[in-house]
């Protein structure tokens, strides 16, 4: 039986999260007995679970429902300036548990080294995997990094705000955990997540703009495909010019979107009800609108999804942001575009990072090794990783 069909089926179950055999038959064009055999193989591999048909269903022939196994997980990691976030994401795109720990970075400019971020992430991975009673089979680690990440080897070529250059973050996590580890730009992964499971579902031309602690990034999906560029660096919307008289950016240029629209300034202004604060918000909205208008003219998207703190610039006055974008975009593309906040909210980057890992599993369901969490948690290297003295304040929560 062609291996490819096993991938096609697993991809559908992963995307839809629950699907009947008859629906799979319809969607794939494969015959019923082939679908039955493939589902049986996926069940044997422990990747999907087939539930009994609903006996209360009165109309039509009851069909078994196939769901992704909740035990098959990817570990998602988002190293940021202020904290490292780690989540366990189950096949089917469900965040099962998460952990956040502060990096100890200071406003005066100390940033976590890549080694410190990796050490924090490894501790969090260890803690999540060794939760009492947890039974997981781990497919790998996916990293959503706020910077330029080389597509072929997961090396962070440049993360200006973290001050990382040529940082082999995927290799470091891989060595410490023994797991397959993959990295990509955070906003690109956010774009994938929102495209598959969030606000961009059903649209092929979607732009996702992420506002994080360390700046602003963009992910561009054109005709259903992620726009990567030669090395995977495309989409750096945060470093497009929005203010001729602007301030110097970490990247060496001036007046970049991410220097003019800052999370700290915005969150501070949102707390106050003064004319000055309103001016700050309006000015940030204006700079964001200018950058969005440029992308509207360049890519003619159906939808722009705003994630992280940027969502607040839309949500606090949707009509005003739309008006500002329309004022500087061309008639035509501006009439096609809609603005939305990230539907997956705080899960967007975690789900996107997990997609990196699941894409690899789906490409070869029978040939991808999954690691048991108990084995991983007792793996000496992972378990003996010494806690970083000042950074262990724990803020963990089960979702
Ligand atoms: Zn810049």
Coordinates of C-alpha atoms and ligand atoms in Angstrom, one line a residue:
X1 CA 0.0 0.0 0.0
X2 CA 1.5 3.4 -0.9
X3 CA 3.1 5.1 2.1
X4 CA 1.9 8.4 0.8
X5 CA -1.7 7.5 1.5
X6 CA -0.9 6.9 5.2
X7 CA 0.5 10.5 5.3
X8 CA -2.6 11.9 3.6
X9 CA -4.9 10.2 6.1
X10 CA -2.9 11.2 9.1
X11 CA -2.8 14.8 7.8
X12 CA -6.6 14.9 7.5
X13 CA -7.1 13.5 11.0
X14 CA -4.5 15.9 12.4
X15 CA -6.2 18.9 10.7
X16 CA -9.8 18.0 11.4
X17 CA -9.2 16.6 14.9
X18 CA -12.2 14.3 14.6
X19 CA -13.3 12.7 11.3
X20 CA -15.5 9.7 10.4
X21 CA -14.3 6.9 8.1
X22 CA -16.9 7.8 5.6
X23 CA -15.7 11.4 5.5
X24 CA -12.1 10.3 5.0
X25 CA -13.2 8.1 2.1
X26 CA -15.0 11.0 0.6
X27 CA -12.2 13.5 1.1
X28 CA -9.3 11.3 0.0
X29 CA -11.0 9.5 -3.0
X30 CA -9.6 6.2 -1.7
X31 CA -11.9 3.2 -1.5
X32 CA -13.5 2.1 1.8
X33 CA -11.4 -1.0 2.3
X34 CA -8.2 1.0 1.7
X35 CA -9.2 3.7 4.2
X36 CA -10.1 0.9 6.7
X37 CA -6.6 -0.7 6.3
X38 CA -4.8 2.6 6.6
X39 CA -6.8 3.6 9.7
X40 CA -6.0 0.2 11.3
X41 CA -2.3 0.9 10.6
X42 CA -2.4 4.3 12.1
X43 CA -4.2 2.8 15.2
X44 CA -1.4 0.1 15.4
X45 CA 1.2 2.9 15.3
X46 CA -0.6 4.5 18.2
X47 CA -1.1 7.8 16.2
X48 CA -4.9 7.8 16.1
X49 CA -7.7 6.3 18.1
X50 CA -10.9 5.0 16.7
X51 CA -14.0 5.5 18.8
X52 CA -17.2 3.4 18.7
X53 CA -19.9 4.7 16.5
X54 CA -22.5 6.8 18.2
X55 CA -25.4 4.3 18.9
X56 CA -27.9 7.1 19.5
X57 CA -27.5 8.4 16.0
X58 CA -30.8 7.8 14.3
X59 CA -30.2 8.9 10.7
X60 CA -27.9 7.1 8.3
X61 CA -25.4 4.4 9.1
X62 CA -23.2 5.1 12.1
X63 CA -19.6 5.6 11.3
X64 CA -16.7 5.3 13.7
X65 CA -15.0 8.5 14.5
X66 CA -11.2 8.8 14.2
X67 CA -9.3 11.2 16.5
X68 CA -5.6 11.9 16.9
X69 CA -4.0 10.2 19.9
X70 CA -3.7 12.7 22.8
X71 CA -0.6 10.9 23.9
X72 CA 1.3 11.8 20.8
X73 CA 2.8 15.2 21.5
X74 CA 5.3 17.8 20.2
X75 CA 7.2 20.1 22.5
X76 CA 6.8 23.7 21.5
X77 CA 9.3 26.3 22.7
X78 CA 9.2 30.1 22.3
X79 CA 12.4 31.8 23.7
X80 CA 11.6 35.4 24.2
X81 CA 13.5 38.4 25.7
X82 CA 11.6 38.3 29.0
X83 CA 10.6 34.6 29.3
X84 CA 10.8 31.2 27.8
X85 CA 7.5 29.5 27.1
X86 CA 7.3 25.7 26.6
X87 CA 4.1 23.7 25.8
X88 CA 3.1 20.2 25.2
X89 CA 0.9 20.2 22.1
X90 CA -1.0 17.0 21.1
X91 CA -1.5 15.8 17.6
X92 CA -4.6 17.5 16.5
X93 CA -3.2 20.9 17.7
X94 CA -4.3 20.9 21.3
X95 CA -2.2 22.6 23.9
X96 CA -2.2 20.1 26.9
X97 CA 0.2 21.8 29.3
X98 CA 2.5 24.8 29.4
X99 CA 5.2 26.4 31.4
X100 CA 6.6 30.0 31.4
X101 CA 9.8 31.1 33.2
X102 CA 11.4 34.5 33.3
X103 CA 14.8 34.8 31.6
X104 CA 15.9 37.5 34.1
X105 CA 16.5 40.0 31.3
X106 CA 16.5 43.6 32.5
X107 CA 15.2 46.8 30.9
X108 CA 18.8 48.1 30.9
X109 CA 19.5 45.7 28.1
X110 CA 20.8 42.4 29.5
X111 CA 19.5 39.6 27.3
X112 CA 19.5 35.9 27.8
X113 CA 22.3 34.0 26.0
X114 CA 21.2 31.2 23.7
X115 CA 22.7 28.7 26.2
X116 CA 20.7 30.2 29.1
X117 CA 17.5 30.1 27.0
X118 CA 18.2 26.5 26.1
X119 CA 18.9 25.5 29.7
X120 CA 15.7 27.1 30.9
X121 CA 13.7 25.4 28.1
X122 CA 15.3 22.0 28.9
X123 CA 14.3 22.3 32.6
X124 CA 10.7 23.2 31.6
X125 CA 10.6 20.2 29.2
X126 CA 11.8 17.9 31.9
X127 CA 9.2 19.2 34.4
X128 CA 6.3 18.9 31.9
X129 CA 7.3 15.4 30.8
X130 CA 7.7 14.2 34.4
X131 CA 4.3 15.4 35.6
X132 CA 2.7 12.6 37.7
X133 CA 0.7 10.1 35.7
X134 CA 1.7 11.7 32.4
X135 CA 1.9 9.2 29.5
X136 CA 3.2 10.8 26.3
X137 CA 5.0 9.8 23.2
X138 CA 7.1 12.7 22.0
X139 CA 7.6 13.4 18.3
X140 CA 10.2 16.1 18.8
X141 CA 10.8 19.8 19.7
X142 CA 9.7 22.7 17.6
X143 CA 11.1 26.2 18.3
X144 CA 9.4 29.5 17.4
X145 CA 12.3 32.0 17.5
X146 CA 11.9 35.8 17.2
X147 CA 14.6 36.3 14.6
X148 CA 16.0 35.1 11.3
X149 CA 16.1 31.3 11.3
X150 CA 17.9 29.4 8.5
X151 CA 15.3 27.0 7.2
X152 CA 17.8 24.2 6.4
X153 CA 19.6 23.8 9.8
X154 CA 17.6 25.7 12.4
X155 CA 20.4 28.1 13.1
X156 CA 19.4 31.6 14.3
X157 CA 21.3 33.8 11.9
X158 CA 20.2 36.9 13.7
X159 CA 17.8 37.7 16.5
X160 CA 18.6 41.5 16.9
X161 CA 16.7 42.0 20.2
X162 CA 18.1 38.9 21.8
X163 CA 21.5 39.8 20.5
X164 CA 22.0 36.3 19.0
X165 CA 24.0 35.7 15.9
X166 CA 24.6 32.3 14.3
X167 CA 23.1 30.6 17.3
X168 CA 22.6 26.8 16.7
X169 CA 19.5 26.7 18.9
X170 CA 17.9 23.6 17.4
X171 CA 21.1 21.6 17.6
X172 CA 21.6 22.6 21.3
X173 CA 18.1 21.6 22.3
X174 CA 18.5 18.4 20.2
X175 CA 21.8 17.5 22.1
X176 CA 20.3 18.2 25.5
X177 CA 17.1 16.2 24.9
X178 CA 18.0 13.6 22.4
X179 CA 14.9 14.6 20.4
X180 CA 14.5 15.7 16.8
X181 CA 14.6 19.5 17.1
X182 CA 13.5 22.0 14.5
X183 CA 13.4 25.8 14.5
X184 CA 11.8 28.6 12.5
X185 CA 10.8 32.2 12.7
X186 CA 8.0 32.7 15.3
X187 CA 5.7 34.8 13.1
X188 CA 6.1 32.4 10.2
X189 CA 4.9 29.6 12.5
X190 CA 2.1 31.8 13.8
X191 CA 1.0 32.3 10.2
X192 CA 0.9 28.6 9.7
X193 CA -1.1 28.0 12.9
X194 CA -3.7 30.7 12.1
X195 CA -3.9 29.5 8.5
X196 CA -4.6 25.9 9.5
X197 CA -6.6 26.3 12.7
X198 CA -7.3 29.9 13.4
X199 CA -8.6 33.1 11.9
X200 CA -7.1 32.3 8.5
X201 CA -8.8 28.9 8.0
X202 CA -10.1 28.5 4.5
X203 CA -8.1 31.5 3.1
X204 CA -5.0 31.0 0.9
X205 CA -3.6 34.5 1.1
X206 CA -3.0 35.4 4.8
X207 CA -0.5 37.6 6.5
X208 CA 0.2 37.1 10.2
X209 CA 1.9 39.9 12.1
X210 CA 3.2 39.1 15.6
X211 CA 4.0 41.5 18.3
X212 CA 6.3 40.0 21.0
X213 CA 8.5 41.2 23.8
X214 CA 11.4 41.5 21.5
X215 CA 9.7 43.1 18.5
X216 CA 7.5 42.6 15.5
X217 CA 7.7 39.8 12.9
X218 CA 5.6 38.8 9.9
X219 CA 4.6 35.5 8.3
X220 CA 3.3 35.6 4.7
X221 CA 1.2 32.9 3.1
X222 CA 0.6 33.3 -0.6
X223 CA -1.6 30.9 -2.5
X224 CA -1.6 28.6 0.4
X225 CA 2.2 28.4 0.6
X226 CA 4.5 30.0 3.2
X227 CA 6.7 32.6 1.5
X228 CA 10.2 31.7 2.7
X229 CA 12.6 33.4 0.4
X230 CA 16.0 31.9 -0.4
X231 CA 17.0 31.1 3.2
X232 CA 13.7 31.3 5.0
X233 CA 14.2 34.9 6.1
X234 CA 11.2 36.5 4.3
X235 CA 8.5 38.4 6.0
X236 CA 10.5 40.7 8.3
X237 CA 7.7 43.3 8.5
X238 CA 9.1 44.6 11.7
X239 CA 12.0 46.1 9.9
X240 CA 10.2 48.0 7.2
X241 CA 10.3 51.8 7.3
X242 CA 7.3 53.5 8.8
X243 CA 8.9 56.7 10.1
X244 CA 11.4 58.8 8.2
X245 CA 12.3 60.7 11.4
X246 CA 12.3 57.6 13.5
X247 CA 14.7 56.2 16.0
X248 CA 17.7 53.9 15.5
X249 CA 16.7 50.2 15.4
X250 CA 18.7 47.2 16.6
X251 CA 19.0 46.1 13.0
X252 CA 21.1 49.3 12.2
X253 CA 18.3 51.0 10.2
X254 CA 16.1 53.8 11.5
X255 CA 12.3 54.2 11.8
X256 CA 11.5 50.5 11.6
X257 CA 8.0 49.4 12.5
X258 CA 9.3 47.6 15.6
X259 CA 11.1 50.6 17.0
X260 CA 8.0 52.9 16.5
X261 CA 5.5 50.4 17.9
X262 CA 6.7 49.0 21.2
X263 CA 4.9 46.6 23.5
X264 CA 6.0 48.4 26.7
X265 CA 5.0 51.8 25.6
X266 CA 1.7 50.6 24.3
X267 CA 0.8 48.6 27.4
X268 CA 1.7 51.5 29.6
X269 CA -0.5 53.9 27.5
X270 CA -3.4 51.5 27.6
X271 CA -3.4 51.6 31.4
X272 CA -3.9 55.4 31.4
X273 CA -6.9 57.4 30.5
X274 CA -5.1 60.6 29.5
X275 CA -4.9 62.6 26.3
X276 CA -1.2 61.9 26.1
X277 CA -1.8 58.1 26.4
X278 CA -4.5 58.4 23.7
X279 CA -2.0 60.2 21.4
X280 CA 0.6 57.4 21.9
X281 CA -1.9 54.7 21.0
X282 CA -3.1 56.6 18.0
X283 CA 0.4 57.2 16.8
X284 CA 1.3 53.5 17.2
X285 CA -1.9 52.5 15.3
X286 CA -0.8 54.9 12.6
X287 CA 2.6 53.3 12.2
X288 CA 1.2 49.8 12.2
X289 CA -1.4 50.9 9.6
X290 CA 1.4 52.2 7.3
X291 CA 3.3 48.9 7.4
X292 CA 0.0 46.9 6.9
X293 CA -0.9 49.1 3.9
X294 CA 2.5 48.3 2.3
X295 CA 1.8 44.6 2.7
X296 CA -1.7 45.0 1.3
X297 CA -0.2 46.7 -1.8
X298 CA 2.5 44.1 -2.1
X299 CA 0.7 40.9 -1.5
X300 CA -3.1 41.6 -2.0
X301 CA -4.0 39.4 1.0
X302 CA -7.5 38.3 2.0
X303 CA -6.7 38.5 5.6
X304 CA -4.2 40.1 8.0
X305 CA -4.1 38.5 11.4
X306 CA -2.6 40.4 14.3
X307 CA -1.1 38.5 17.1
X308 CA 0.5 39.2 20.5
X309 CA 0.3 42.8 21.7
X310 CA -0.6 44.1 18.2
X311 CA -4.1 42.6 18.5
X312 CA -4.8 45.3 21.0
X313 CA -4.3 48.1 18.4
X314 CA -7.1 46.4 16.4
X315 CA -9.4 45.4 19.3
X316 CA -9.3 48.8 21.0
X317 CA -10.7 50.5 17.8
X318 CA -11.2 48.1 14.8
X319 CA -12.8 50.8 12.6
X320 CA -10.0 53.3 13.1
X321 CA -7.2 50.8 12.2
X322 CA -9.2 49.8 9.1
X323 CA -9.6 53.4 8.2
X324 CA -5.9 54.1 8.6
X325 CA -4.9 51.1 6.5
X326 CA -7.4 52.1 3.7
X327 CA -6.0 55.6 3.7
X328 CA -2.6 54.5 2.6
X329 CA -3.4 51.3 0.6
X330 CA -4.5 51.2 -3.0
X331 CA -8.1 50.9 -3.9
X332 CA -8.5 47.2 -5.1
X333 CA -6.3 45.4 -2.7
X334 CA -7.6 47.5 0.3
X335 CA -11.1 46.4 -0.6
X336 CA -10.1 42.7 -0.5
X337 CA -8.5 42.7 2.9
X338 CA -9.9 42.0 6.3
X339 CA -8.2 42.5 9.6
X340 CA -8.6 40.1 12.5
X341 CA -6.9 39.3 15.8
X342 CA -5.3 35.9 16.2
X343 CA -8.1 33.4 16.9
X344 CA -5.8 31.0 18.7
X345 CA -4.7 33.8 21.1
X346 CA -1.9 32.8 23.3
X347 CA -1.7 29.4 21.7
X348 CA -0.8 30.7 18.2
X349 CA 3.0 30.4 18.4
X350 CA 2.9 27.1 20.4
X351 CA 0.6 25.4 17.9
X352 CA 2.7 26.8 15.1
X353 CA 6.0 25.5 16.6
X354 CA 4.3 22.1 17.1
X355 CA 3.4 22.1 13.4
X356 CA 7.1 21.9 12.5
X357 CA 7.3 18.6 14.3
X358 CA 4.0 17.2 13.2
X359 CA 4.8 18.0 9.6
X360 CA 7.8 15.7 9.9
X361 CA 5.8 13.0 11.6
X362 CA 3.0 13.2 9.0
X363 CA 5.5 12.9 6.1
X364 CA 6.5 9.5 7.5
X365 CA 4.1 8.1 10.1
X366 CA 5.5 4.6 10.1
X367 CA 9.2 5.6 10.0
X368 CA 9.2 8.3 12.7
X369 CA 10.4 7.2 16.1
X370 CA 8.5 8.5 19.1
X371 CA 10.1 8.7 22.5
X372 CA 8.3 7.8 25.8
X373 CA 8.2 10.7 28.2
X374 CA 9.3 8.5 31.2
X375 CA 12.4 7.5 29.3
X376 CA 13.1 11.1 28.4
X377 CA 12.5 12.4 31.9
X378 CA 15.0 9.9 33.3
X379 CA 17.5 10.6 30.6
X380 CA 20.5 11.8 32.6
X381 CA 21.4 14.7 30.5
X382 CA 17.9 16.1 30.6
X383 CA 17.3 15.3 34.3
X384 CA 20.7 16.6 35.6
X385 CA 20.5 19.9 33.9
X386 CA 21.3 22.3 36.7
X387 CA 18.7 24.9 37.5
X388 CA 19.8 28.5 36.8
X389 CA 19.9 30.0 40.2
X390 CA 18.1 33.3 39.7
X391 CA 15.7 32.2 37.0
X392 CA 13.7 29.4 38.6
X393 CA 10.6 31.4 39.6
X394 CA 7.9 29.0 38.5
X395 CA 4.8 30.0 36.7
X396 CA 3.3 26.8 35.4
X397 CA -0.3 26.1 34.6
X398 CA -2.2 23.2 33.2
X399 CA -4.6 24.2 30.4
Ligands
LIG1 ZN1 15.0 47.4 12.1

